[in-house]
Amino acid sequence: MFKKFAVLFYSIFVLNLMSAQHGEATAEAGSATTELSEKDKVSKENKEFIDHHLLDAHDFTLMVDKEGHHIGFPLPVIFYDNGIHAFMSNKEGFMHGEPTEVDGSFYKLHHEKIYKTDAAGNLAEDKEGHVTSEKVLDLSITKSVLVIILTSIFMFVLFTGMAKSYKKSSVPTGAARFLEPLVIFVRDEIAIPNIGHKYKRFISYLLTVFFFILFLNVLGLMPFGINVTGNITMTFFLAILTYLITTFSANKDYWKHIFWMPGVPVPMKLIMLPIELLGTITKPFALMIRLFANMTAGHIVVMSLIGLIYVFKNVIAGVAFPFLTLVIYLLEVLVAFLQAYIFTMLSALFIGMAVQEHEHEHHAAH
């Protein structure tokens, strides 16, 4: 549903840009050109703002003032190119896309990617405008990496303190009052129904991934451009973890049903074999895309609605779009919890399919 919303509001954005270019044809040429330029500029700025909000960054911007100055703090830039190089992102000209000299070589930041360039900052491009210059191995602590580290530390401190409190009393205190129902929910409604009596082996992972995604989703609702779960690299590695746990925990029944499905004619077994093998890959792929697409679409919708206020600049837009933004934003809060639940539930389901024992077949054999 959110992907449809994203497509809808991006379409509105494009249509508005087109109307800005052609809607003033009947007006006087001078005034039409002026208005066109203003609307075109606003639409372009809004699109750049949305793209910037969705992308990772080498600095942490808290806000932007009226003059366009970014207020925030720099982050360490670390990359490999014939050795490890490191400096802070506030190095002169680096964040503005200017060539930066490091140990005799020049590098340039372009769309949050670091390229090797010359002293003039020229980048080679192909016919389609894609940069073909050499890209370095970027190991920087970007905004997303910083948020991941801070979230991990926060979770470690939070749940360590929660565990210690239960040693003193079985009655939850402090943060445990709010977190205990969620822990019980993950155990009783996700782990046990999908995995069965072997759930204790995997409950630690399920709880970790549930709260990790939940906290990152909630942070993504803050107005600081934190979009970690909207980064496909992040969702890829979360899906890979589920895939590895599923694969290495699988029993012989699981592999038997993939490679030589019992009770099926031999010709069908040969047909089903590649399909079942492909299914082991498509499952984590679905996990990756589902989380990435839903969180990214939500951000696009919210930011597009806010941008449309500055495009139309009238009373109706000033009332309607803030109201719609609030409604979508509240829905995003629900989605933050829902996506954490869905990822954890599907992970438990895949793990349960891999470790379950097919008792009916054993009984039939006897």
Coordinates of C-alpha atoms in Angstrom, one line a residue:
M1 CA 0.0 0.0 0.0
F2 CA 2.8 2.4 0.9
K3 CA 4.5 1.7 -2.4
K4 CA 1.3 2.8 -4.2
F5 CA 1.2 6.0 -2.1
A6 CA 4.8 6.7 -3.0
V7 CA 4.1 6.3 -6.7
L8 CA 1.0 8.4 -6.4
F9 CA 2.6 11.4 -4.7
Y10 CA 5.7 11.2 -6.9
S11 CA 3.3 11.4 -9.8
I12 CA 1.6 14.4 -8.3
F13 CA 5.1 16.0 -7.9
V14 CA 5.9 15.4 -11.6
L15 CA 2.6 16.6 -12.8
N16 CA 3.0 19.8 -10.7
L17 CA 6.4 20.3 -12.3
M18 CA 4.9 19.9 -15.7
S19 CA 2.1 22.3 -14.9
A20 CA 4.7 24.8 -13.7
Q21 CA 6.3 24.6 -17.1
H22 CA 3.2 24.8 -19.2
G23 CA 0.3 26.2 -17.1
E24 CA 1.1 29.9 -17.6
A25 CA 1.0 29.9 -21.4
T26 CA -1.9 32.3 -21.5
A27 CA -0.3 34.8 -19.2
E28 CA 2.1 37.5 -20.3
A29 CA 5.5 36.2 -21.4
G30 CA 7.5 38.1 -18.7
S31 CA 5.4 37.2 -15.7
A32 CA 5.0 33.7 -16.9
T33 CA 8.8 33.2 -17.2
T34 CA 9.3 34.6 -13.7
E35 CA 6.6 32.4 -12.2
L36 CA 7.9 29.4 -14.1
S37 CA 11.4 29.9 -12.8
E38 CA 10.2 30.2 -9.2
K39 CA 8.0 27.1 -9.3
D40 CA 10.7 25.2 -11.2
K41 CA 13.3 26.2 -8.6
V42 CA 11.0 25.2 -5.7
S43 CA 10.2 21.8 -7.2
K44 CA 13.8 21.1 -7.8
E45 CA 14.8 22.1 -4.3
N46 CA 12.0 19.9 -2.9
K47 CA 13.2 16.9 -4.9
E48 CA 16.8 17.4 -3.9
F49 CA 15.7 17.7 -0.2
I50 CA 13.7 14.4 -0.5
D51 CA 16.7 12.6 -2.1
H52 CA 19.0 14.0 0.5
H53 CA 16.7 12.8 3.3
L54 CA 16.7 9.3 1.9
L55 CA 20.4 9.0 1.3
D56 CA 23.1 8.2 3.8
A57 CA 25.5 11.1 4.6
H58 CA 29.1 11.7 5.7
D59 CA 28.0 14.3 8.2
F60 CA 25.1 14.6 10.6
T61 CA 22.8 17.5 9.8
L62 CA 20.4 18.5 12.5
M63 CA 18.7 21.4 10.6
V64 CA 19.2 23.9 7.8
D65 CA 18.9 27.6 8.4
K66 CA 17.3 30.2 6.1
E67 CA 20.6 30.8 4.4
G68 CA 21.0 27.1 3.5
H69 CA 23.7 26.5 6.1
H70 CA 23.7 23.0 7.5
I71 CA 23.8 22.9 11.3
G72 CA 25.2 19.7 12.7
F73 CA 28.5 18.0 13.3
P74 CA 31.1 16.2 11.1
L75 CA 31.8 12.5 11.0
P76 CA 35.0 10.5 10.3
V77 CA 35.7 9.9 6.6
I78 CA 37.7 6.7 6.2
F79 CA 38.6 5.1 2.9
Y80 CA 41.1 2.8 1.3
D81 CA 43.1 3.8 -1.8
N82 CA 46.7 2.5 -1.7
G83 CA 46.5 2.6 2.1
I84 CA 44.0 3.8 4.7
H85 CA 43.2 7.5 4.6
A86 CA 41.1 9.3 7.3
F87 CA 39.9 12.9 8.0
M88 CA 36.8 14.6 9.3
S89 CA 34.0 15.4 6.9
N90 CA 34.3 19.2 7.7
K91 CA 37.7 19.2 5.8
E92 CA 37.6 22.3 3.6
G93 CA 35.4 21.8 0.5
F94 CA 34.8 18.1 0.9
M95 CA 31.1 18.2 1.8
H96 CA 30.5 20.8 -1.0
G97 CA 31.7 18.4 -3.7
E98 CA 35.0 20.2 -4.2
P99 CA 38.2 18.2 -4.8
T100 CA 40.0 17.4 -1.6
E101 CA 43.8 16.6 -1.5
V102 CA 44.8 13.7 0.7
D103 CA 48.5 12.5 0.6
G104 CA 49.1 13.9 -2.8
S105 CA 45.9 12.6 -4.4
F106 CA 42.6 14.3 -5.0
Y107 CA 39.2 12.9 -4.1
K108 CA 35.7 14.2 -4.6
L109 CA 32.3 13.5 -2.8
H110 CA 29.6 13.0 -5.4
H111 CA 26.1 11.8 -4.3
E112 CA 27.6 10.5 -1.1
K113 CA 30.2 8.4 -2.9
I114 CA 33.9 9.1 -2.9
Y115 CA 35.7 9.2 -6.3
K116 CA 39.3 9.6 -7.2
T117 CA 39.7 12.8 -9.3
D118 CA 42.1 15.4 -10.5
A119 CA 43.0 18.8 -9.0
A120 CA 40.1 20.4 -10.9
G121 CA 37.6 17.9 -9.6
N122 CA 36.6 16.5 -13.0
L123 CA 34.7 13.2 -13.0
A124 CA 34.5 11.0 -16.1
E125 CA 30.9 10.2 -17.2
D126 CA 29.4 7.8 -19.8
K127 CA 26.8 8.8 -22.4
E128 CA 23.9 8.4 -19.8
G129 CA 25.6 10.6 -17.3
H130 CA 26.7 7.9 -14.9
V131 CA 30.1 8.5 -13.2
T132 CA 32.8 6.1 -14.4
S133 CA 35.7 7.5 -12.4
E134 CA 37.5 5.2 -10.0
K135 CA 35.6 4.8 -6.7
V136 CA 37.5 4.2 -3.5
L137 CA 36.6 1.6 -0.8
D138 CA 34.6 3.7 1.6
L139 CA 34.8 2.6 5.2
S140 CA 33.5 5.9 6.7
I141 CA 31.4 6.2 9.8
T142 CA 28.4 7.7 8.0
K143 CA 25.2 8.9 9.6
S144 CA 23.6 5.5 9.3
V145 CA 26.6 3.7 10.7
L146 CA 26.6 6.1 13.7
V147 CA 22.9 5.5 14.4
I148 CA 23.4 1.7 14.2
I149 CA 26.3 1.9 16.7
L150 CA 24.4 4.2 19.1
T151 CA 21.3 2.0 18.8
S152 CA 23.3 -1.2 19.5
I153 CA 24.9 0.4 22.6
F154 CA 21.5 1.7 23.7
M155 CA 20.0 -1.8 23.4
F156 CA 22.9 -3.4 25.2
V157 CA 22.6 -1.0 28.1
L158 CA 18.8 -1.1 28.2
F159 CA 18.4 -4.9 28.2
T160 CA 21.4 -5.5 30.4
G161 CA 19.8 -3.3 33.0
M162 CA 16.5 -5.0 32.4
A163 CA 18.0 -8.4 33.0
K164 CA 19.8 -7.2 36.3
S165 CA 16.5 -5.8 37.6
Y166 CA 14.9 -9.3 37.4
K167 CA 17.6 -10.8 39.6
K168 CA 16.4 -8.5 42.4
S169 CA 12.7 -8.9 41.8
S170 CA 10.4 -10.6 39.4
V171 CA 8.2 -7.5 39.3
P172 CA 9.3 -5.3 36.4
T173 CA 10.6 -1.9 37.1
G174 CA 11.6 1.1 35.0
A175 CA 11.8 0.4 31.3
A176 CA 11.0 -3.2 31.9
R177 CA 7.4 -2.2 32.6
F178 CA 7.0 -1.1 28.9
L179 CA 9.3 -3.7 27.3
E180 CA 8.2 -6.9 29.1
P181 CA 4.8 -7.0 27.2
L182 CA 6.7 -6.8 23.9
V183 CA 9.2 -9.5 25.0
I184 CA 6.4 -11.8 26.0
F185 CA 4.5 -11.0 22.7
V186 CA 7.6 -12.0 20.6
R187 CA 8.0 -15.2 22.6
D188 CA 4.3 -16.3 22.8
E189 CA 2.9 -14.9 19.6
I190 CA 5.9 -15.2 17.2
A191 CA 8.5 -17.7 18.4
I192 CA 6.5 -20.5 20.0
P193 CA 3.7 -20.7 17.3
N194 CA 6.2 -20.7 14.4
I195 CA 9.2 -22.6 15.8
G196 CA 7.7 -24.9 18.5
H197 CA 9.5 -26.3 21.4
K198 CA 12.9 -25.4 19.9
Y199 CA 12.2 -21.7 20.2
K200 CA 14.7 -21.1 23.0
R201 CA 17.6 -21.6 20.6
F202 CA 16.4 -18.7 18.5
I203 CA 14.5 -16.4 20.8
S204 CA 17.6 -14.2 21.4
Y205 CA 18.0 -13.5 17.7
L206 CA 14.3 -12.8 17.3
L207 CA 14.1 -10.4 20.2
T208 CA 17.3 -8.6 19.0
V209 CA 16.1 -8.2 15.4
F210 CA 12.6 -7.1 16.5
F211 CA 13.8 -4.3 18.9
F212 CA 16.7 -3.3 16.6
I213 CA 14.3 -2.8 13.6
L214 CA 11.7 -1.2 15.9
F215 CA 14.1 1.4 17.4
L216 CA 15.6 2.2 14.0
N217 CA 12.1 2.7 12.5
V218 CA 11.1 5.0 15.3
L219 CA 14.4 7.0 14.9
G220 CA 13.5 7.2 11.2
L221 CA 10.4 9.3 12.1
M222 CA 12.6 12.0 13.6
P223 CA 13.3 15.1 11.4
F224 CA 17.0 14.4 11.2
G225 CA 17.1 12.4 7.9
I226 CA 17.7 9.1 9.7
N227 CA 16.7 6.4 7.2
V228 CA 18.6 3.3 8.2
T229 CA 15.9 0.7 7.5
G230 CA 15.2 2.5 4.2
N231 CA 18.8 1.6 3.2
I232 CA 18.7 -1.6 1.2
T233 CA 22.2 -2.5 2.4
M234 CA 21.0 -2.6 5.9
T235 CA 17.9 -4.7 5.1
F236 CA 20.1 -7.0 3.0
F237 CA 22.4 -7.9 5.9
L238 CA 19.4 -8.4 8.2
A239 CA 17.9 -10.8 5.7
I240 CA 21.3 -12.5 5.3
L241 CA 21.4 -13.2 9.0
T242 CA 18.0 -14.9 8.9
Y243 CA 19.1 -16.8 5.9
L244 CA 22.3 -18.1 7.5
I245 CA 20.5 -19.0 10.7
T246 CA 17.9 -20.9 8.7
T247 CA 20.4 -22.7 6.5
F248 CA 22.8 -23.8 9.3
S249 CA 20.0 -24.8 11.7
A250 CA 18.0 -26.8 9.1
N251 CA 17.6 -30.5 9.8
K252 CA 17.7 -33.4 7.3
D253 CA 13.9 -33.4 6.8
Y254 CA 14.2 -29.8 5.6
W255 CA 16.9 -30.6 3.0
K256 CA 15.1 -33.8 2.1
H257 CA 12.0 -31.8 1.2
I258 CA 14.1 -29.5 -1.0
F259 CA 16.3 -32.0 -2.8
W260 CA 14.1 -35.0 -3.0
M261 CA 10.5 -34.3 -1.9
P262 CA 9.0 -37.5 -0.4
G263 CA 5.7 -38.8 -1.8
V264 CA 6.1 -37.0 -5.2
P265 CA 6.7 -38.8 -8.5
V266 CA 10.3 -38.7 -9.8
P267 CA 9.6 -36.5 -12.8
M268 CA 8.0 -33.9 -10.5
K269 CA 10.9 -34.2 -8.1
L270 CA 13.2 -33.1 -10.8
I271 CA 11.0 -30.2 -11.7
M272 CA 10.5 -29.2 -8.0
L273 CA 14.2 -29.4 -7.1
P274 CA 15.3 -26.1 -8.8
I275 CA 12.1 -24.4 -7.7
E276 CA 12.7 -25.3 -4.0
L277 CA 16.3 -24.3 -4.2
L278 CA 15.3 -20.9 -5.7
G279 CA 12.8 -20.6 -2.8
T280 CA 15.5 -20.7 -0.2
I281 CA 16.9 -17.5 -1.8
T282 CA 13.6 -15.7 -2.5
K283 CA 12.6 -15.9 1.1
P284 CA 15.3 -13.7 2.5
F285 CA 15.0 -11.5 -0.7
A286 CA 11.4 -10.9 0.2
L287 CA 12.4 -9.9 3.8
M288 CA 15.0 -7.5 2.4
I289 CA 12.6 -5.8 -0.1
R290 CA 9.6 -5.7 2.1
L291 CA 11.3 -3.7 4.9
F292 CA 13.2 -1.5 2.5
A293 CA 10.3 -0.6 0.2
N294 CA 7.8 0.1 3.0
M295 CA 10.0 2.3 5.1
T296 CA 11.4 4.2 2.0
A297 CA 7.9 4.7 0.6
G298 CA 6.6 6.2 3.9
H299 CA 9.4 8.7 4.0
I300 CA 8.8 9.7 0.3
V301 CA 5.1 10.3 1.0
V302 CA 5.6 12.4 4.1
M303 CA 8.4 14.5 2.5
S304 CA 6.4 14.9 -0.8
L305 CA 3.4 16.2 1.1
I306 CA 5.5 18.7 3.0
G307 CA 7.2 19.8 -0.3
L308 CA 3.8 20.4 -2.0
I309 CA 3.0 23.1 0.5
Y310 CA 5.8 25.2 -0.8
V311 CA 5.0 24.4 -4.4
F312 CA 1.3 25.5 -4.4
K313 CA 1.6 28.3 -1.8
N314 CA -2.1 28.8 -1.2
V315 CA -4.5 28.5 1.6
I316 CA -5.9 25.2 0.5
A317 CA -2.4 23.7 0.3
G318 CA -1.5 25.2 3.6
V319 CA -4.4 23.4 5.3
A320 CA -4.8 20.2 3.4
F321 CA -1.3 19.0 3.0
P322 CA -0.3 19.5 6.7
F323 CA -3.4 17.5 7.7
L324 CA -2.6 14.8 5.2
T325 CA 1.1 14.8 6.4
L326 CA -0.1 14.3 10.0
V327 CA -2.4 11.4 9.0
I328 CA 0.4 9.7 7.1
Y329 CA 2.9 10.4 9.8
L330 CA 0.6 8.7 12.4
L331 CA 0.2 5.8 10.0
E332 CA 4.0 5.6 9.8
V333 CA 4.2 5.1 13.6
L334 CA 2.0 2.1 13.1
V335 CA 4.1 0.9 10.2
A336 CA 7.3 1.2 12.3
F337 CA 5.9 -1.4 14.7
L338 CA 4.2 -3.4 12.0
Q339 CA 7.4 -3.8 9.9
A340 CA 9.4 -4.9 13.0
Y341 CA 6.7 -7.5 13.7
I342 CA 6.5 -8.8 10.1
F343 CA 10.3 -9.2 9.7
T344 CA 10.5 -11.0 13.0
M345 CA 7.5 -13.2 12.3
L346 CA 8.7 -14.2 8.8
S347 CA 12.1 -14.9 10.2
A348 CA 10.6 -17.2 12.9
L349 CA 8.4 -18.8 10.2
F350 CA 11.4 -19.6 8.0
I351 CA 13.4 -20.9 10.9
G352 CA 10.5 -23.0 12.1
M353 CA 10.2 -24.6 8.6
A354 CA 13.9 -25.5 8.7
V355 CA 13.9 -27.1 12.2
Q356 CA 10.5 -28.7 12.4
E357 CA 10.3 -32.5 12.5
H358 CA 7.8 -34.2 10.2
E359 CA 6.4 -36.6 12.7
H360 CA 3.6 -37.7 10.4
E361 CA 6.1 -39.2 8.0
H362 CA 7.9 -41.1 10.7
H363 CA 4.6 -42.5 11.9
A364 CA 3.7 -43.5 8.4
A365 CA 7.0 -45.3 8.0
H366 CA 6.3 -47.4 11.1

